[in-house]
mmCIF file of C-alpha atoms in Angstrom:
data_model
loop_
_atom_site.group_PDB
_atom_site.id
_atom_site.type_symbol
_atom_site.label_atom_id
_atom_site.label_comp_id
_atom_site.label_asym_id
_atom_site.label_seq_id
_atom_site.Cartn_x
_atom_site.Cartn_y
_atom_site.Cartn_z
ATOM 1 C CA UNK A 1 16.856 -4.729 4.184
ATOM 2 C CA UNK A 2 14.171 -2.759 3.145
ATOM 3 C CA UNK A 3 14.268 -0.195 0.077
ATOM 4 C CA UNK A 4 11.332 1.304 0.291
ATOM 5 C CA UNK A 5 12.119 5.308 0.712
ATOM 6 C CA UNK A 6 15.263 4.689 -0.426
ATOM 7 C CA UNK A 7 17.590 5.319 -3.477
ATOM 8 C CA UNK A 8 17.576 2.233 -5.768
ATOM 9 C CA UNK A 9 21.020 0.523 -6.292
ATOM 10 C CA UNK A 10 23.408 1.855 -8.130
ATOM 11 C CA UNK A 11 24.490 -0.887 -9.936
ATOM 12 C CA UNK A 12 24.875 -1.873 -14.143
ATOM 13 C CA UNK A 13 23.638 -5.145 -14.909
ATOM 14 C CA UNK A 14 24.067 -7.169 -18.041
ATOM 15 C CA UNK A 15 20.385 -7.284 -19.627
ATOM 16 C CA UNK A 16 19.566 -8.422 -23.392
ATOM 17 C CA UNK A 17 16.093 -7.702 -25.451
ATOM 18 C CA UNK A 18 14.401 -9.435 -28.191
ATOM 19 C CA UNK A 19 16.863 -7.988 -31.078
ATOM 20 C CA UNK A 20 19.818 -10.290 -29.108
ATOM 21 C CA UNK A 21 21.552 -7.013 -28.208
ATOM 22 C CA UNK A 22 23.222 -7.227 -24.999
ATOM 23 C CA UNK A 23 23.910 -4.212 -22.969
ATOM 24 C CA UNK A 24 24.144 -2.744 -19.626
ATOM 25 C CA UNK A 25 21.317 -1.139 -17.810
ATOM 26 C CA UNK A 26 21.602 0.709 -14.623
ATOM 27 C CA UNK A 27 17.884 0.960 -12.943
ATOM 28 C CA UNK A 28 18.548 4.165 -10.820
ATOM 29 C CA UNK A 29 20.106 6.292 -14.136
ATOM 30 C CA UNK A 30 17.516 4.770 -16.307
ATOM 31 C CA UNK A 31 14.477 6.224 -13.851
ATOM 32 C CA UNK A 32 16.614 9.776 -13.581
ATOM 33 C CA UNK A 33 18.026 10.091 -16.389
ATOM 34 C CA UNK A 34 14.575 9.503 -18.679
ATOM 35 C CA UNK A 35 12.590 11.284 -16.360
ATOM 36 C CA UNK A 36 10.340 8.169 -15.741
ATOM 37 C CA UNK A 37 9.286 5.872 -13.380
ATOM 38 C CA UNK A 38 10.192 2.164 -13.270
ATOM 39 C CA UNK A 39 8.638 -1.098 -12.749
ATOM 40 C CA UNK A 40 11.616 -3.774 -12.051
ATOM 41 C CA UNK A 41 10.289 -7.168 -11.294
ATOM 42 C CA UNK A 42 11.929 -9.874 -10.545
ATOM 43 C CA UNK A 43 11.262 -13.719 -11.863
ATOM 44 C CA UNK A 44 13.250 -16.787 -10.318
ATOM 45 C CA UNK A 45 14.030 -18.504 -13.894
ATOM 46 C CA UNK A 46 13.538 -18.722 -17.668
ATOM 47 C CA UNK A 47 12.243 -21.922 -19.310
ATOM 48 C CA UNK A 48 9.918 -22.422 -16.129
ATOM 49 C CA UNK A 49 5.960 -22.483 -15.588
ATOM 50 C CA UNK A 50 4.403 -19.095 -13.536
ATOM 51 C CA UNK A 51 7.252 -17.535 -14.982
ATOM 52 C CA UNK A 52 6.322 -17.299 -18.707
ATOM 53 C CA UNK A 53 2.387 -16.450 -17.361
ATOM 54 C CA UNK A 54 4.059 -12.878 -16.163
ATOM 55 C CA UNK A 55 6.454 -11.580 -18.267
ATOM 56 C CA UNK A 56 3.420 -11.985 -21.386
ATOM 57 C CA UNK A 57 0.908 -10.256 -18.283
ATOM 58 C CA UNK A 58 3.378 -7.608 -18.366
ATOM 59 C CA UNK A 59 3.542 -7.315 -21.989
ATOM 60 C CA UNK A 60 -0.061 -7.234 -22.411
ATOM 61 C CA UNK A 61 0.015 -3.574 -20.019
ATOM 62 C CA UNK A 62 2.907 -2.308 -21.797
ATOM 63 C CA UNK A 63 1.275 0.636 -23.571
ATOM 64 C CA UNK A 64 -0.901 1.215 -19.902
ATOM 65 C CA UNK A 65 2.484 1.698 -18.026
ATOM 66 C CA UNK A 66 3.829 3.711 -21.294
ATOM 67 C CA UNK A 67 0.895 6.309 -20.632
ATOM 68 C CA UNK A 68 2.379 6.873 -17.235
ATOM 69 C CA UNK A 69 5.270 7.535 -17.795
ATOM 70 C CA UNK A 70 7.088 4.172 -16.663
ATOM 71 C CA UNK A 71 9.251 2.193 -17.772
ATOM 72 C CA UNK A 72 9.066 -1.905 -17.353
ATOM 73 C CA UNK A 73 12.342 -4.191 -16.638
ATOM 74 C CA UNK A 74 11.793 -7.965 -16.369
ATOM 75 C CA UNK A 75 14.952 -9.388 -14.399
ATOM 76 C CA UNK A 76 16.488 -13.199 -12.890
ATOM 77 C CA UNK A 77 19.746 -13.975 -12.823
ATOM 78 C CA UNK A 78 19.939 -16.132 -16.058
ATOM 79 C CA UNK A 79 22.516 -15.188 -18.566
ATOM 80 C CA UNK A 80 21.653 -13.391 -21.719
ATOM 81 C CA UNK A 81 22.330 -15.810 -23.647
ATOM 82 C CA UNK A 82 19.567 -17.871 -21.847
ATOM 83 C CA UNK A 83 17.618 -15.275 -21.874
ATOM 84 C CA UNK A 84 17.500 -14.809 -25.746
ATOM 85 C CA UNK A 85 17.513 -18.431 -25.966
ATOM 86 C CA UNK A 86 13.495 -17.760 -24.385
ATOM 87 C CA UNK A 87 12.836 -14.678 -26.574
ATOM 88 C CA UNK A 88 13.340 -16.817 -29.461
ATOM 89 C CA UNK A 89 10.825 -19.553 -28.563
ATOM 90 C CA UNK A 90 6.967 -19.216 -29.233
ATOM 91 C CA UNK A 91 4.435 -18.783 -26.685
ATOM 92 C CA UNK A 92 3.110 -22.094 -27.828
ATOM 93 C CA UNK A 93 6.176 -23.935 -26.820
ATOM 94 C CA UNK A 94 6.430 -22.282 -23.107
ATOM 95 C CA UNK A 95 8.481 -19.397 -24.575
ATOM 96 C CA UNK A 96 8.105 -15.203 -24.073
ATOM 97 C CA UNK A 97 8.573 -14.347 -27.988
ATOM 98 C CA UNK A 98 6.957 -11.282 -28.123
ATOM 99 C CA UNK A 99 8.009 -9.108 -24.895
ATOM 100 C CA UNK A 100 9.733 -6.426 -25.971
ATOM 101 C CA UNK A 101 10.830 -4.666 -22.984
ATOM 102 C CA UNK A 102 14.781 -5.672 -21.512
ATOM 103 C CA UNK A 103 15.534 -8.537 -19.115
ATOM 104 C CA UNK A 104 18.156 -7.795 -16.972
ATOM 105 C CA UNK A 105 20.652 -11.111 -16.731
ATOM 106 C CA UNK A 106 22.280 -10.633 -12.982
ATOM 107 C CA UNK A 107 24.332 -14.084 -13.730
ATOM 108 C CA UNK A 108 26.811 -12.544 -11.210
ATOM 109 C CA UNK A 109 23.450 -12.067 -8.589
ATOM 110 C CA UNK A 110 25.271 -8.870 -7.424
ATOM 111 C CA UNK A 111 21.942 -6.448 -7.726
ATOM 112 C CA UNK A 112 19.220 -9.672 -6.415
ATOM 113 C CA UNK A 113 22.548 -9.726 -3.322
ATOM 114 C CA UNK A 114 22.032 -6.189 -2.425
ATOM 115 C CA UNK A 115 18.389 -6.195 -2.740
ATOM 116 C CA UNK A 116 18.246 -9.305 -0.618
ATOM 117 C CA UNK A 117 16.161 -10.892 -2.492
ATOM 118 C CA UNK A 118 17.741 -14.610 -3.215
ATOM 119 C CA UNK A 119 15.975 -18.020 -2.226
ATOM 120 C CA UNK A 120 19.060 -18.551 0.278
ATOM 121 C CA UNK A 121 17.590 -20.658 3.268
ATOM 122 C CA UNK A 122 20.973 -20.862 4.959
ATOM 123 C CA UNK A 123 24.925 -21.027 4.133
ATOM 124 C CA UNK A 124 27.502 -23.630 5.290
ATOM 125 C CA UNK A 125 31.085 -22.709 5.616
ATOM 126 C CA UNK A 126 33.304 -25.821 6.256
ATOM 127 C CA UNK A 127 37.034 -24.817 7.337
ATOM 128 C CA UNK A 128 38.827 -27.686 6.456
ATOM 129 C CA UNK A 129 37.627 -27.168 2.983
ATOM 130 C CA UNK A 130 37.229 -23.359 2.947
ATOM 131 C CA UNK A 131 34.016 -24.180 0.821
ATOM 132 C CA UNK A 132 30.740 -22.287 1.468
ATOM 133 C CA UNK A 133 27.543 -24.426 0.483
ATOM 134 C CA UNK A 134 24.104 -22.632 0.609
ATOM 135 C CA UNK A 135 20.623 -24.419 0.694
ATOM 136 C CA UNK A 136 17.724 -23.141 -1.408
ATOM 137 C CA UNK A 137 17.867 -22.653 -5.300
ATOM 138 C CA UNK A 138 19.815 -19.231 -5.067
ATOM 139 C CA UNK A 139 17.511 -17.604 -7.322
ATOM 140 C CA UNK A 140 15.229 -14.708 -6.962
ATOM 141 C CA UNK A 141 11.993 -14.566 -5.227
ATOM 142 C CA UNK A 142 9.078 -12.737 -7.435
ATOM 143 C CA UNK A 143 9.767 -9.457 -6.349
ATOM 144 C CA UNK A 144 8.854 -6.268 -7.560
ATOM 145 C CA UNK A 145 10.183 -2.460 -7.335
ATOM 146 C CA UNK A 146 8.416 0.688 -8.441
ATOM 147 C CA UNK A 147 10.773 3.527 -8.568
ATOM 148 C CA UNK A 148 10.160 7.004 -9.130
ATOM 149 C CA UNK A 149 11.658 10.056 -11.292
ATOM 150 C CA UNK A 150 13.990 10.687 -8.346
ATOM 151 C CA UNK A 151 15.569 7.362 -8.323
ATOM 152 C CA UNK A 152 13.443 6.297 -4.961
ATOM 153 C CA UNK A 153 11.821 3.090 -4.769
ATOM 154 C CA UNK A 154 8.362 3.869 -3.462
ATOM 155 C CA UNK A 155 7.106 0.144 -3.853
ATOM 156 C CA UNK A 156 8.474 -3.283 -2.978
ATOM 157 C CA UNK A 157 7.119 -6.323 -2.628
ATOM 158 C CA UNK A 158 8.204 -9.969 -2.869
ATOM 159 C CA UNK A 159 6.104 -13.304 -3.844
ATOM 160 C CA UNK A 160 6.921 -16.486 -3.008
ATOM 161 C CA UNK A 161 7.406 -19.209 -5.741
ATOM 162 C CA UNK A 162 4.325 -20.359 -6.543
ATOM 163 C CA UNK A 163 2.411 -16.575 -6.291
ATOM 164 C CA UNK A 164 1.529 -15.047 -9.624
ATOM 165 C CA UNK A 165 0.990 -11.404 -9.733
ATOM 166 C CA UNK A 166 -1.415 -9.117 -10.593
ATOM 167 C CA UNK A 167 0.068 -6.636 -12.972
ATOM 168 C CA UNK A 168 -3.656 -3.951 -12.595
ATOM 169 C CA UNK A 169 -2.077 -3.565 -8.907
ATOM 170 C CA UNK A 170 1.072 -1.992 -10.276
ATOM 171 C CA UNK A 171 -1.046 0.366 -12.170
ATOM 172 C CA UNK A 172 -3.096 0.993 -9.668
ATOM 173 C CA UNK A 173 0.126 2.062 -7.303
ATOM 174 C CA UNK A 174 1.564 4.247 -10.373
ATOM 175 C CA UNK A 175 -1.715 5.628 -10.656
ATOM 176 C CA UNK A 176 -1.963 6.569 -6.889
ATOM 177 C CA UNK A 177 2.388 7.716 -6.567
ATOM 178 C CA UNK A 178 1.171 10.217 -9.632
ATOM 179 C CA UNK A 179 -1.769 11.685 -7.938
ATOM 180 C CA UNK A 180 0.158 12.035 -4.675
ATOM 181 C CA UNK A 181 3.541 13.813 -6.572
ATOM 182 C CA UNK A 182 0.642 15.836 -8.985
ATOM 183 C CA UNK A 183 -1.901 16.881 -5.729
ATOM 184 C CA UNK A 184 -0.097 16.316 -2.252
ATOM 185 C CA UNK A 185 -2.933 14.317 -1.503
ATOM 186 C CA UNK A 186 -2.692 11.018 -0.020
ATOM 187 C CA UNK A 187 -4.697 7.706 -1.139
ATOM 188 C CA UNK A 188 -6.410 5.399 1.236
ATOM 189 C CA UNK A 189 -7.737 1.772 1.091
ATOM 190 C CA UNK A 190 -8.795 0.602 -2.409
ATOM 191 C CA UNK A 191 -8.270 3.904 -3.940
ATOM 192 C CA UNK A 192 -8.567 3.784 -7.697
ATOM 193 C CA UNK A 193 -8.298 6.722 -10.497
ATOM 194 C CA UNK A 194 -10.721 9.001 -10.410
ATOM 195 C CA UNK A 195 -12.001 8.456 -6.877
ATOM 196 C CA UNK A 196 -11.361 10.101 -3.926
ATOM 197 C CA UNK A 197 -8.493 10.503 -2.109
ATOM 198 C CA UNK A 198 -7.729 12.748 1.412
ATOM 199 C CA UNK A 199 -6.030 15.636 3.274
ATOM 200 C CA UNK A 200 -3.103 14.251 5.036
ATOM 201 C CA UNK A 201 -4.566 15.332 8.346
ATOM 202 C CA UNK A 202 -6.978 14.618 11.279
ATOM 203 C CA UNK A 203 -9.696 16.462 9.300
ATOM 204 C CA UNK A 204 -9.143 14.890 6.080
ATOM 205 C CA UNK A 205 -8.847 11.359 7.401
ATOM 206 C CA UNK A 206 -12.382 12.194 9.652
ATOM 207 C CA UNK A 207 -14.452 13.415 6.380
ATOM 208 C CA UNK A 208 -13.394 10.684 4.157
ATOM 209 C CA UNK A 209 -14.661 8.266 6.775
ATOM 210 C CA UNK A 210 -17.464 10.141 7.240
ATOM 211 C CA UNK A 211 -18.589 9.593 3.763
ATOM 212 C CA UNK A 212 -17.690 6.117 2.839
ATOM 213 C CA UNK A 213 -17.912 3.951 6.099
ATOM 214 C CA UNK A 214 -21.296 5.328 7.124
#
């Protein structure tokens, strides 16, 4: 099920940050209720190899996604204990000490569930045993959600396993959902900050052309 256009979950989920404080956060109140937009993405487990690569990546842009207005949640469905476990252990050792913004700890998976984003390749039910076995790891696939002020995702995506992402093309979508909410302008291919966008329209879509494809 897609999100996109749609109101985010509203769901609390256990999450913990680098002080060892655990506490509940609930995405959709956090984006209304601050005013801000959010950047949830989703990692399939601590203590693992791509994994440690993005959390630090997002880190790193913290202060860019601060200037607009956004708010960054890292999220798997490790426990918090696990997850401060990681917190505490130096980058030179495979850890994430150093990120500072919360990790949500769905142990429970009932947000990654509704999102549909679980590596579930297919369940089993046997009836003699009334036990349901699944295949896959039944952790999350690198997925990631950009909500708005309104509580409505505007961006999702999902990477497979072994994908990295690139953390500039979240900015680069926050950059283009502002100018579209500030200008009722829409952004085409490639668009960037500062360049130029178009008229939703016939006429807009003809004169951009006109003046970049010739």
């Amino acid at each position: 099920m897609a999100f996109v256009g749609k109101k985010f979950p509203d769901l609390n989920v256990d999450a913990m940050n680098e002080m060892g404080d655990t506490f509940k956060v609930n995405v959709l109140e956090e984006a209304k209720n601050n005013n801000k937009k959010v950047v949830l993405f989703w990692y399939p487990k601590d203590f693992t190899f791509v994994c440690p690569t993005e959390l630090h990546a997002f880190q790193s842009a913290l202060a860019e996604f601060e200037k607009r207005n956004t708010i960054v949640i890292g999220a798997s469905c490790d426990t918090p204990e696990v997850h401060f476990a990681w917190l505490s252990t130096a980058k030179d050792n495979g850890g994430i000490e150093g990120v500072t913004y919360p990790l949500l700890a769905d142990s429970n998976r009932n947000l990654a569930s509704t999102l549909g984003i679980l590596d579930i390749t297919n369940e089993t039910y046997n009836e003699e045993t009334g036990v349901v076995t699944v295949e896959g790891d039944n952790v999350t696939y690198r997925a990631t959600y950009i909500i708005d002020e309104e509580g409505t995702v505007q961006h999702e995506s999902i990477n497979n396993m072994p994908l990295g992402r690139n953390v500039n093309e979240y900015l680069r979508i926050i950059d283009a959902l502002t100018h579209v909410q500030k200008n009722g302008e829409v952004c085409p291919a490639n668009w960037e900050e500062g360049k130029q966008a178009m008229q939703a329209n016939a006429k807009g879509t003809a004169e951009y052309l006109k003046a970049h494809l010739n």
